[in-house]
CSV table of C-alpha atoms in Angstrom, one decimal:
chain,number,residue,atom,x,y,z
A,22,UNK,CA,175.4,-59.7,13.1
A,23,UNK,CA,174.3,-63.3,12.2
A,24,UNK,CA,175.6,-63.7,8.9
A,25,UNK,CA,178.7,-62.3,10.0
A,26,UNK,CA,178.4,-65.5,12.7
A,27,UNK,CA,177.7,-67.7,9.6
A,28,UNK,CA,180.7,-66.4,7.4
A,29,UNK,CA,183.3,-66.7,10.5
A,30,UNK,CA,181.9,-70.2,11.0
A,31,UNK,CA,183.4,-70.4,7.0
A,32,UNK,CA,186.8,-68.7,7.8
A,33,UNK,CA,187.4,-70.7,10.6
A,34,UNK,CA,187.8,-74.1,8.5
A,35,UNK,CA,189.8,-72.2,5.8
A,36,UNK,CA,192.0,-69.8,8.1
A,37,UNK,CA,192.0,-72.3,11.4
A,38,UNK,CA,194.5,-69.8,13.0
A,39,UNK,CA,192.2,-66.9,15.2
A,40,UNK,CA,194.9,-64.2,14.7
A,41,UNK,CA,195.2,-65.2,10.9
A,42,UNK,CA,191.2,-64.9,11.4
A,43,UNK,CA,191.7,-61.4,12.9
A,44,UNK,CA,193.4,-60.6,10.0
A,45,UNK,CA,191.6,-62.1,7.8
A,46,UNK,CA,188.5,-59.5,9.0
A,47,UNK,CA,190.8,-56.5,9.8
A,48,UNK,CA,191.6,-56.6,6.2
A,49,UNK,CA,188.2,-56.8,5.1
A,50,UNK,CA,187.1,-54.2,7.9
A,51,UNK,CA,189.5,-51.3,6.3
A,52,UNK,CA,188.2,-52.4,2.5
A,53,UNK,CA,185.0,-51.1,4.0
A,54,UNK,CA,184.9,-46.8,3.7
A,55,UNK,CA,185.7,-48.0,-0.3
A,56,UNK,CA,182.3,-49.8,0.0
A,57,UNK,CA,180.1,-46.7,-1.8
A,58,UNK,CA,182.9,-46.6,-4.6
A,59,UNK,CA,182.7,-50.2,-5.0
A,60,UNK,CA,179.3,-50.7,-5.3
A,61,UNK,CA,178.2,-47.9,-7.2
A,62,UNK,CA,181.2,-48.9,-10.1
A,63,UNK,CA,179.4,-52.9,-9.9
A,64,UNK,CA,175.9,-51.0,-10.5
A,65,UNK,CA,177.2,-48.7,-13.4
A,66,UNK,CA,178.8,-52.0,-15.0
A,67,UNK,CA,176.0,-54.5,-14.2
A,68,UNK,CA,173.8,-51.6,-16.6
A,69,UNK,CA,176.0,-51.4,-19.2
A,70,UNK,CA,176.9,-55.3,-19.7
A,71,UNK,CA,172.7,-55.4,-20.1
A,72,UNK,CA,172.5,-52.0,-21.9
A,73,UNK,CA,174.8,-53.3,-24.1
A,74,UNK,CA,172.6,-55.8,-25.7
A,75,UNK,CA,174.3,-59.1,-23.3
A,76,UNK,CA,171.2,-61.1,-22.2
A,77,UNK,CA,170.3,-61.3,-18.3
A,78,UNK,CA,171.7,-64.5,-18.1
A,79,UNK,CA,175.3,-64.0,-20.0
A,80,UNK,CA,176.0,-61.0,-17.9
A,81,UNK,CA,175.2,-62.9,-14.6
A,82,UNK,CA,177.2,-65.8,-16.2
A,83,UNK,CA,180.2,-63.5,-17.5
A,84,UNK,CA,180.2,-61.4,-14.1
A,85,UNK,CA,180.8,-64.4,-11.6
A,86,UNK,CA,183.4,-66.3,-13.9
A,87,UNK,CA,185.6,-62.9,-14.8
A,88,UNK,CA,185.4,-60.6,-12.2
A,89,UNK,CA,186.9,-58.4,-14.4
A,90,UNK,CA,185.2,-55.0,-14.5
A,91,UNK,CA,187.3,-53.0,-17.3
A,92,UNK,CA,187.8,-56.5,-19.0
A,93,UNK,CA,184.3,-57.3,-19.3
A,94,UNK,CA,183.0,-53.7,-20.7
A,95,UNK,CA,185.9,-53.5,-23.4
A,96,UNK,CA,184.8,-56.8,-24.3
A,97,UNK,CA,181.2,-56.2,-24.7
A,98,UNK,CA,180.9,-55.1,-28.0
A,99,UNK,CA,183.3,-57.2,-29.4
A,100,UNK,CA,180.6,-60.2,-28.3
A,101,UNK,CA,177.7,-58.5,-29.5
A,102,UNK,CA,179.4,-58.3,-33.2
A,103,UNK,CA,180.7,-61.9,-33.0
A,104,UNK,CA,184.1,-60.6,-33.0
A,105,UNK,CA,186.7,-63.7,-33.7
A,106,UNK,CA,187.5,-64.9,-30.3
A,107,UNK,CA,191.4,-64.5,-30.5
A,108,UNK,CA,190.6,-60.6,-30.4
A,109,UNK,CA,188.5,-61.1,-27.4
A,110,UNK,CA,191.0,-63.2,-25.1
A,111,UNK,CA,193.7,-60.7,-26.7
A,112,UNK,CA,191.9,-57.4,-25.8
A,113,UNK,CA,191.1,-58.7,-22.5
A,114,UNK,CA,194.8,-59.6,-21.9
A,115,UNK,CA,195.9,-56.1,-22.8
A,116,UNK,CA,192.9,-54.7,-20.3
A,117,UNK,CA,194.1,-56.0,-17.6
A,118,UNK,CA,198.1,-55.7,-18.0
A,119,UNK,CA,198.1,-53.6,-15.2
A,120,UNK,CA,197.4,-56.4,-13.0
A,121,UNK,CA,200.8,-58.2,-14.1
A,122,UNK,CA,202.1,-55.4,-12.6
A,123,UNK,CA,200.1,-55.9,-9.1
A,124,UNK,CA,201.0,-59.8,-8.9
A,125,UNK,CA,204.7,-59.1,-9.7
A,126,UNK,CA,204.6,-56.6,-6.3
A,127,UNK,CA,202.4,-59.4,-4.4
A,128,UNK,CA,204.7,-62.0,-5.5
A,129,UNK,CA,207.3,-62.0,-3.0
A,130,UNK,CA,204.5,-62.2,0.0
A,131,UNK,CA,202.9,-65.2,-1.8
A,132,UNK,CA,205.9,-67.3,-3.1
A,133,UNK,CA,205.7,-69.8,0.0
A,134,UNK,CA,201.7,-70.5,-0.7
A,135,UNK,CA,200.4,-73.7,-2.2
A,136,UNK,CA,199.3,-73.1,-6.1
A,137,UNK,CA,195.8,-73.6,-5.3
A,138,UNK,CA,196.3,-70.5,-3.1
A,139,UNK,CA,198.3,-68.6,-5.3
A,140,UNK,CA,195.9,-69.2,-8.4
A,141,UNK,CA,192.8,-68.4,-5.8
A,142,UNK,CA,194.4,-65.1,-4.4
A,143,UNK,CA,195.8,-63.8,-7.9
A,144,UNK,CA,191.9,-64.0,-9.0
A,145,UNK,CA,191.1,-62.1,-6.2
A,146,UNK,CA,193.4,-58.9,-7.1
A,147,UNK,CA,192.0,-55.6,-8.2
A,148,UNK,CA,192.8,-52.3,-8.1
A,149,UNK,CA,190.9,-51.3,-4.6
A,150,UNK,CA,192.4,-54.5,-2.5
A,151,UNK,CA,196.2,-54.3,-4.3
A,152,UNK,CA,195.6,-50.9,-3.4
A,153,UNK,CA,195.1,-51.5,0.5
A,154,UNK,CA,197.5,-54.1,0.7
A,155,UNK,CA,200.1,-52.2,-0.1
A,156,UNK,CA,199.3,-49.2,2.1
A,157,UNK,CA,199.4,-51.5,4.9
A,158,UNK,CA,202.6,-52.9,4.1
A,159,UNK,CA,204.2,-49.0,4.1
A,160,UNK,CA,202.4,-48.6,7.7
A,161,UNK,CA,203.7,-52.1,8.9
A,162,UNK,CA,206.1,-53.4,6.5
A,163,UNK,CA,206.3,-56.5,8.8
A,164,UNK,CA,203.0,-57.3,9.5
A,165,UNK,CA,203.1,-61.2,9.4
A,166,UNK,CA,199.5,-61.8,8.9
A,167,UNK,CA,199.9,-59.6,5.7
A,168,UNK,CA,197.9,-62.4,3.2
A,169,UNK,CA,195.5,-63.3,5.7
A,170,UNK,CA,194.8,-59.0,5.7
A,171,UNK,CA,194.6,-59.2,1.8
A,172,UNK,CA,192.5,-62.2,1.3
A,173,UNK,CA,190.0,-60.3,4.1
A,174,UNK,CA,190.2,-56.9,1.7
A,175,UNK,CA,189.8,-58.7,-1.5
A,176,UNK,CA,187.3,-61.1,-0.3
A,177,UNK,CA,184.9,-57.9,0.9
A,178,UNK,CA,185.6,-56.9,-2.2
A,179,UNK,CA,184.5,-59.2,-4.4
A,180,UNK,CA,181.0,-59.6,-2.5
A,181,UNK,CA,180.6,-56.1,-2.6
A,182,UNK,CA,181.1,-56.2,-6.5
A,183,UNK,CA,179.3,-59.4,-7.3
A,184,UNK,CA,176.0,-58.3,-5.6
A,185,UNK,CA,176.1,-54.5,-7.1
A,186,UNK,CA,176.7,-55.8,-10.2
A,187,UNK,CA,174.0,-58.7,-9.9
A,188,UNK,CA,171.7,-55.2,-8.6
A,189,UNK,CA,172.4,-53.7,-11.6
A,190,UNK,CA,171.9,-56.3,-14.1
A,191,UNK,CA,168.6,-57.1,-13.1
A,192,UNK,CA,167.6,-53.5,-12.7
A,193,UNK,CA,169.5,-52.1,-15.6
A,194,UNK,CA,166.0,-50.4,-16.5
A,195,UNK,CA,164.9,-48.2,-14.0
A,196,UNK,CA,168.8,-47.6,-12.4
A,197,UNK,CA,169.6,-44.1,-13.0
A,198,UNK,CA,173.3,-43.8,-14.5
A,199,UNK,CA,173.4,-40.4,-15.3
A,200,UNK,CA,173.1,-39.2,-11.7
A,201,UNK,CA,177.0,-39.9,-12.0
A,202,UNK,CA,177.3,-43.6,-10.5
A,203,UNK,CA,180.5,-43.9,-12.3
A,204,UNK,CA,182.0,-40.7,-10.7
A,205,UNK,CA,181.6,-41.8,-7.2
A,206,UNK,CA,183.9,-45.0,-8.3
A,207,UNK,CA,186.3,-42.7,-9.6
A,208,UNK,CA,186.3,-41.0,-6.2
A,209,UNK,CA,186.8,-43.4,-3.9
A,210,UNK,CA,190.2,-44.0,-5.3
A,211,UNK,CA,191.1,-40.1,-4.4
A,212,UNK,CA,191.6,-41.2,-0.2
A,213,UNK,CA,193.7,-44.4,-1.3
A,214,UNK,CA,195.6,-42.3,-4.0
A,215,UNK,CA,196.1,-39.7,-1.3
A,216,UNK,CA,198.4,-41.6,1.8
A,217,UNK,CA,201.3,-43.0,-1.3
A,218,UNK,CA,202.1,-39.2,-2.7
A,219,UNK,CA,204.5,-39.6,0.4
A,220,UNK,CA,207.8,-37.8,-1.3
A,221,UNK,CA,208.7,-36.6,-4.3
A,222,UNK,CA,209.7,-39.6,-6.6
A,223,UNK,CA,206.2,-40.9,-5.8
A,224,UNK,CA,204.2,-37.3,-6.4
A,225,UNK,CA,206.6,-37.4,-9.3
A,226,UNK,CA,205.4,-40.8,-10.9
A,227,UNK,CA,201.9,-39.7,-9.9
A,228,UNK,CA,202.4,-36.8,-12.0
A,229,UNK,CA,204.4,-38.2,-15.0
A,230,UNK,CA,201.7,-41.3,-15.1
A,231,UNK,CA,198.3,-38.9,-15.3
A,232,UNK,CA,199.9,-37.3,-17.8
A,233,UNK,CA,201.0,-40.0,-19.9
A,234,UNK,CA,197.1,-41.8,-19.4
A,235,UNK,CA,195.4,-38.8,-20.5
A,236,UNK,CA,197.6,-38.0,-23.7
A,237,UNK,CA,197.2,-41.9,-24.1
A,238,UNK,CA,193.2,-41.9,-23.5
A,239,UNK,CA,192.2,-42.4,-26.9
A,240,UNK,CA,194.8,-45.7,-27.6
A,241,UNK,CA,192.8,-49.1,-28.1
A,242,UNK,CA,192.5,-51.8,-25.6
A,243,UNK,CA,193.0,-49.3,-22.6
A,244,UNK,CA,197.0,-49.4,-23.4
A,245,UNK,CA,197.1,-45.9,-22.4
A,246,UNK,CA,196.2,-47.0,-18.9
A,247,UNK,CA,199.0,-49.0,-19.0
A,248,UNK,CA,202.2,-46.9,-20.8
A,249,UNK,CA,200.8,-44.1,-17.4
A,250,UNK,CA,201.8,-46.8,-15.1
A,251,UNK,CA,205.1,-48.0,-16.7
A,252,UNK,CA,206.1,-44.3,-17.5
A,253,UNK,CA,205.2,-42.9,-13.9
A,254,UNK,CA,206.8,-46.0,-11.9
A,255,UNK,CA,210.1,-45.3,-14.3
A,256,UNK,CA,209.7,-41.4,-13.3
A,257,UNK,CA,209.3,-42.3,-9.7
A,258,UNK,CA,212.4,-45.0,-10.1
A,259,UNK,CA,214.6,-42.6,-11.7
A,260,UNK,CA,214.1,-39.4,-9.3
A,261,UNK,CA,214.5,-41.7,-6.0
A,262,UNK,CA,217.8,-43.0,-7.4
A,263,UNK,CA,218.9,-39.5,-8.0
A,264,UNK,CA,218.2,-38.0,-4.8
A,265,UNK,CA,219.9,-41.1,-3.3
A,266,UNK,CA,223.1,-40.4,-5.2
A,267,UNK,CA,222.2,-36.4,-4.5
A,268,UNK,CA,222.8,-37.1,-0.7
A,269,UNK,CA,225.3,-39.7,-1.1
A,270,UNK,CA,227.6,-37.3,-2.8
B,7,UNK,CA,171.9,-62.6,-36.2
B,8,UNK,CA,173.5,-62.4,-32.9
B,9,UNK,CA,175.8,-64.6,-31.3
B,10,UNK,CA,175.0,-67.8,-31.0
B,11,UNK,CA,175.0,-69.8,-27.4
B,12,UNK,CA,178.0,-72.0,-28.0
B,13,UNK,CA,179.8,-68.3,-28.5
B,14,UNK,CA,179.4,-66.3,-25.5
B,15,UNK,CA,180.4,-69.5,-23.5
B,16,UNK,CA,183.2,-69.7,-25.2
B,17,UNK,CA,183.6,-66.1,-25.0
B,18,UNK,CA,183.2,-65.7,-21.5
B,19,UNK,CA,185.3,-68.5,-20.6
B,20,UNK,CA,188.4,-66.7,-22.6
B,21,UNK,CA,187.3,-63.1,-20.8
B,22,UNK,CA,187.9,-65.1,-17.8
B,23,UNK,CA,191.3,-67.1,-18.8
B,24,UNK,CA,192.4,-64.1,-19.9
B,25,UNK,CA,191.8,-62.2,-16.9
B,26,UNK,CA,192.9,-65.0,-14.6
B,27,UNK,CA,195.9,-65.0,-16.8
B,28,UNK,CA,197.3,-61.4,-16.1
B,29,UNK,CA,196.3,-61.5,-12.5
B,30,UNK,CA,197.5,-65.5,-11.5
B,31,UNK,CA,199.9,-66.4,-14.1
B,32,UNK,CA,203.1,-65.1,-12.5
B,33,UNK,CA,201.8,-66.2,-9.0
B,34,UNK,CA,201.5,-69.8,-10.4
B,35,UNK,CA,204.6,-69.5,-12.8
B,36,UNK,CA,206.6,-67.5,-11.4
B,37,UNK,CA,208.0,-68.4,-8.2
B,38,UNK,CA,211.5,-69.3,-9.0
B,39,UNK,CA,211.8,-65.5,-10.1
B,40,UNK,CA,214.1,-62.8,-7.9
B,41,UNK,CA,213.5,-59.6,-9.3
B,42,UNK,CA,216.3,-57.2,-9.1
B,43,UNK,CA,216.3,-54.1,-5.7
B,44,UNK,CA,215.8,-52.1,-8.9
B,45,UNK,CA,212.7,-53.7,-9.8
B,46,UNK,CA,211.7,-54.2,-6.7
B,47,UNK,CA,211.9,-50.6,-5.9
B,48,UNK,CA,210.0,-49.5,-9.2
B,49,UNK,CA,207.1,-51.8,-7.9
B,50,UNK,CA,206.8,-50.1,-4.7
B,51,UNK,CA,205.2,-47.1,-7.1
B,52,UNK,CA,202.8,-49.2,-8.4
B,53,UNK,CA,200.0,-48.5,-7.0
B,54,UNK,CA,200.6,-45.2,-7.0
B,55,UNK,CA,200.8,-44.6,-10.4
B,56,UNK,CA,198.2,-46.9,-11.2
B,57,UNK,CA,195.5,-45.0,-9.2
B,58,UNK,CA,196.9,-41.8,-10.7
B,59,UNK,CA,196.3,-43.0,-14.5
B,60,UNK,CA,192.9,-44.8,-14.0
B,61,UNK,CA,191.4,-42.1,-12.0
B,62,UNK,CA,192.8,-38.6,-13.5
B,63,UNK,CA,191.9,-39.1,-17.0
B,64,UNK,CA,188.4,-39.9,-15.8
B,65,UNK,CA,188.4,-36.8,-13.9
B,66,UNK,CA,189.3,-34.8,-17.2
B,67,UNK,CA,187.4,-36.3,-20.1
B,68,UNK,CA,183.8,-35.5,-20.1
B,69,UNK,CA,182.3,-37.6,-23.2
B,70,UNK,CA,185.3,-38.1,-24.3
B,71,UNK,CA,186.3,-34.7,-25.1
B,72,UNK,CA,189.3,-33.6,-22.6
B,73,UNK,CA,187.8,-30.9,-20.2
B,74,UNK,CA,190.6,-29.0,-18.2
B,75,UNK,CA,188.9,-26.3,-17.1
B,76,UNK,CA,187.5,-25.2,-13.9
B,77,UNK,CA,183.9,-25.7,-15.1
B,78,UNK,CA,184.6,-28.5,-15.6
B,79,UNK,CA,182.0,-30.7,-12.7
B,80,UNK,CA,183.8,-33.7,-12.4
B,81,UNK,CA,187.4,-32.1,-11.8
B,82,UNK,CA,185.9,-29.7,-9.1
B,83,UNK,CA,184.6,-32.5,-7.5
B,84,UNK,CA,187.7,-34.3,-7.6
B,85,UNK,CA,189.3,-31.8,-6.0
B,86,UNK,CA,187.2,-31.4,-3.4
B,87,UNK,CA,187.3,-35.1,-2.3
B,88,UNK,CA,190.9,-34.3,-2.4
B,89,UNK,CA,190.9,-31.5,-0.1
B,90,UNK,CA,188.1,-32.8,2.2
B,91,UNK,CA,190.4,-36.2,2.9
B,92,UNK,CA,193.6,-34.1,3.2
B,93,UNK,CA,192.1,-32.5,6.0
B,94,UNK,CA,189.7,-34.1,7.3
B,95,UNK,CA,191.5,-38.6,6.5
B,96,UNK,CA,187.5,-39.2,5.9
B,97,UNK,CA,187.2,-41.3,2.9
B,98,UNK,CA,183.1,-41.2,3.3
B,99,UNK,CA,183.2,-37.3,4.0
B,100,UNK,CA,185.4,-37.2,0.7
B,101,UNK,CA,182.8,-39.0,-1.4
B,102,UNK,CA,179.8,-38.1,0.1
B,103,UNK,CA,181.7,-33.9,-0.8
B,104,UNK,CA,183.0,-34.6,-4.4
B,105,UNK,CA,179.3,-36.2,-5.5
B,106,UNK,CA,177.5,-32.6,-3.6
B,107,UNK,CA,180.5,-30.2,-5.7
B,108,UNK,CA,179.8,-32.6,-8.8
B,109,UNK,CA,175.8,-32.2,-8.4
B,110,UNK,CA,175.9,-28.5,-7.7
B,111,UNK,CA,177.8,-27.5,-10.1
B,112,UNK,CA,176.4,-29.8,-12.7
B,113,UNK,CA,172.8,-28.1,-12.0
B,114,UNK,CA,174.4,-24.5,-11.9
B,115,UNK,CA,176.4,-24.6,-15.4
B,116,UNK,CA,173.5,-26.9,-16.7
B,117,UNK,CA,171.4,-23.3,-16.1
């Protein structure tokens, strides 16, 4: 593969370490069965931001500089209306509380970076490469090369998204969304859901937090999304304390 | 009148603060914090429960009505990626299975 050649020539002057390099691409290696989920949710978002009355150029503009999926498409009407702009950094904020949550698990593994680092690999977190970062950790909790891995996923990642949603933009005519596009995003997060329903605690916070996100489905700014996660990680919390205590006694 | 220029830059550049806010700001700010073994533990179900509440209520609302039924096309095919990667660890066979279940059943209820 020559661009792969090309790319490695890249990695090589940021990650001059070839096992951090091996990392680096083993990470971005297992990212890859998600690659169908990932591109077909850039393609169904690239339509809508155009759908949605953004002009070619804006969504290009607002796709590179947020890399924010969710963010972007709860804050696409609020640009087309000229909404004040306090509501739209707000409504973003709230879209994307989850990902506090994310950065407060990766912080431990990234406390010892630069900022530059930090600030380059929190941009780089979304659900799919948090996701695989931590099922590696629960395979290899030790795994030293553990950022190197993440940066590999994310990076993979981000490509993948960029040029779907770049695809879809510029084709937003003649792509056909209602063949389900959307679904086979949803999908792909079935296999990485699957591997963390390891005991009950965590089948119980799966459980308590789909619950909880669909009764909440209908709450503004996506805050349902996030009262699943908090109410299901509490569930989970709560239940592995008390079978600890169970067998303790 | 629509927005002008000046706007969606400014616009965009917030979406993107923002975003870069939730994701980088406790990365950049918050390195002096310890969380707690408690909170520490809570976070290991993160990602669980994340997945769980982005992906079931998609699974359940069609048009934003909640479907829970089993005619419902995208919850069959849901649970078919489910059982295919159970048994078979395939995460292409899983997709490539819940998008057949979802167009089947789509074209046979569709009549």
């Amino acid at each position: 593969m020559s661009s792969r050649s090309s790319i490695s020539k890249h990695t090589r002057s940021i990650l001059p370490d070839p096992i951090q390099r091996e990392a680096y691409w083993r990470g971005a290696r297992e990212l890859l069965p998600a690659a169908p989920g990932v591109f077909a949710w850039g393609l169904v978002t690239g339509v809508a931001m155009v759908k949605s009355g953004l002009s070619i150029e804006y969504a290009l503009i607002m796709t590179f500089l947020a890399y924010a999926g969710s963010a972007q498409l709860a804050a696409l009407p609020l640009l087309v209306t000229v909404a004040p702009l306090w509501v739209v950094a707000l409504t973003a904020i709230a879209v994307n509380l989850r990902f506090v949550v994310y950065s407060a698990a990766m912080l431990p593994h990234l406390r010892h970076l630069p900022p530059s680092a930090r600030v380059g690999l929190g941009y780089l977190i979304g659900d799919i490469g948090f996701a695989k970062f931590s099922a590696l950790l629960e395979r290899e909790p030790n795994y030293p090369h553990r950022v190197a891995y993440f940066a590999g996923g994310a990076s993979c990642n981000w490509v993948l998204w960029q040029a779907s949603s770049v695809i879809g933009i510029l084709a937003a005519t003649t792509i056909p969304v209602e063949w389900g596009l959307a679904l086979a995003g949803t999908l792909v997060l079935i296999p990485l859901l699957v591997p963390f329903c390891r005991d009950r605690p965590a089948l119980a916070g799966v459980c308590v937090a789909s619950v909880v996100a669909i009764m909440g489905h209908g709450w503004p700014l996506r805050l349902g999304l996030v009262a699943g996660i908090v109410a299901g990680m509490l569930t989970a919390l709560s239940l592995e304390r008390l079978l600890q205590r169970q067998s303790a006694a | 009148m629509g927005p002008s220029d000046a706007y969606l830059w400014i616009a965009i550049l917030a979406i993107t603060l923002s975003a870069l806010l939730t994701r980088a700001g406790l990365l950049l700010w918050g390195t002096g914090l310890r969380f707690r073994p408690v909170v520490q533990s809570a976070l290991r179900y993160a990602p669980a429960c994340a997945l769980a509440a982005i992906l079931v209520p998609d699974l359940v609302f069609v048009d934003q009505q909640l479907w829970l039924a089993p005619s419902n096309p995208k919850l069959l095919a849901g649970l078919a990626s489910c059982l295919i990667f159970a048994f078979f660890r395939s995460m292409i066979g899983s997709l490539i299975g819940g998008m057949a279940v979802y167009w089947v059943v789509g074209y046979l209820f569709a009549g």
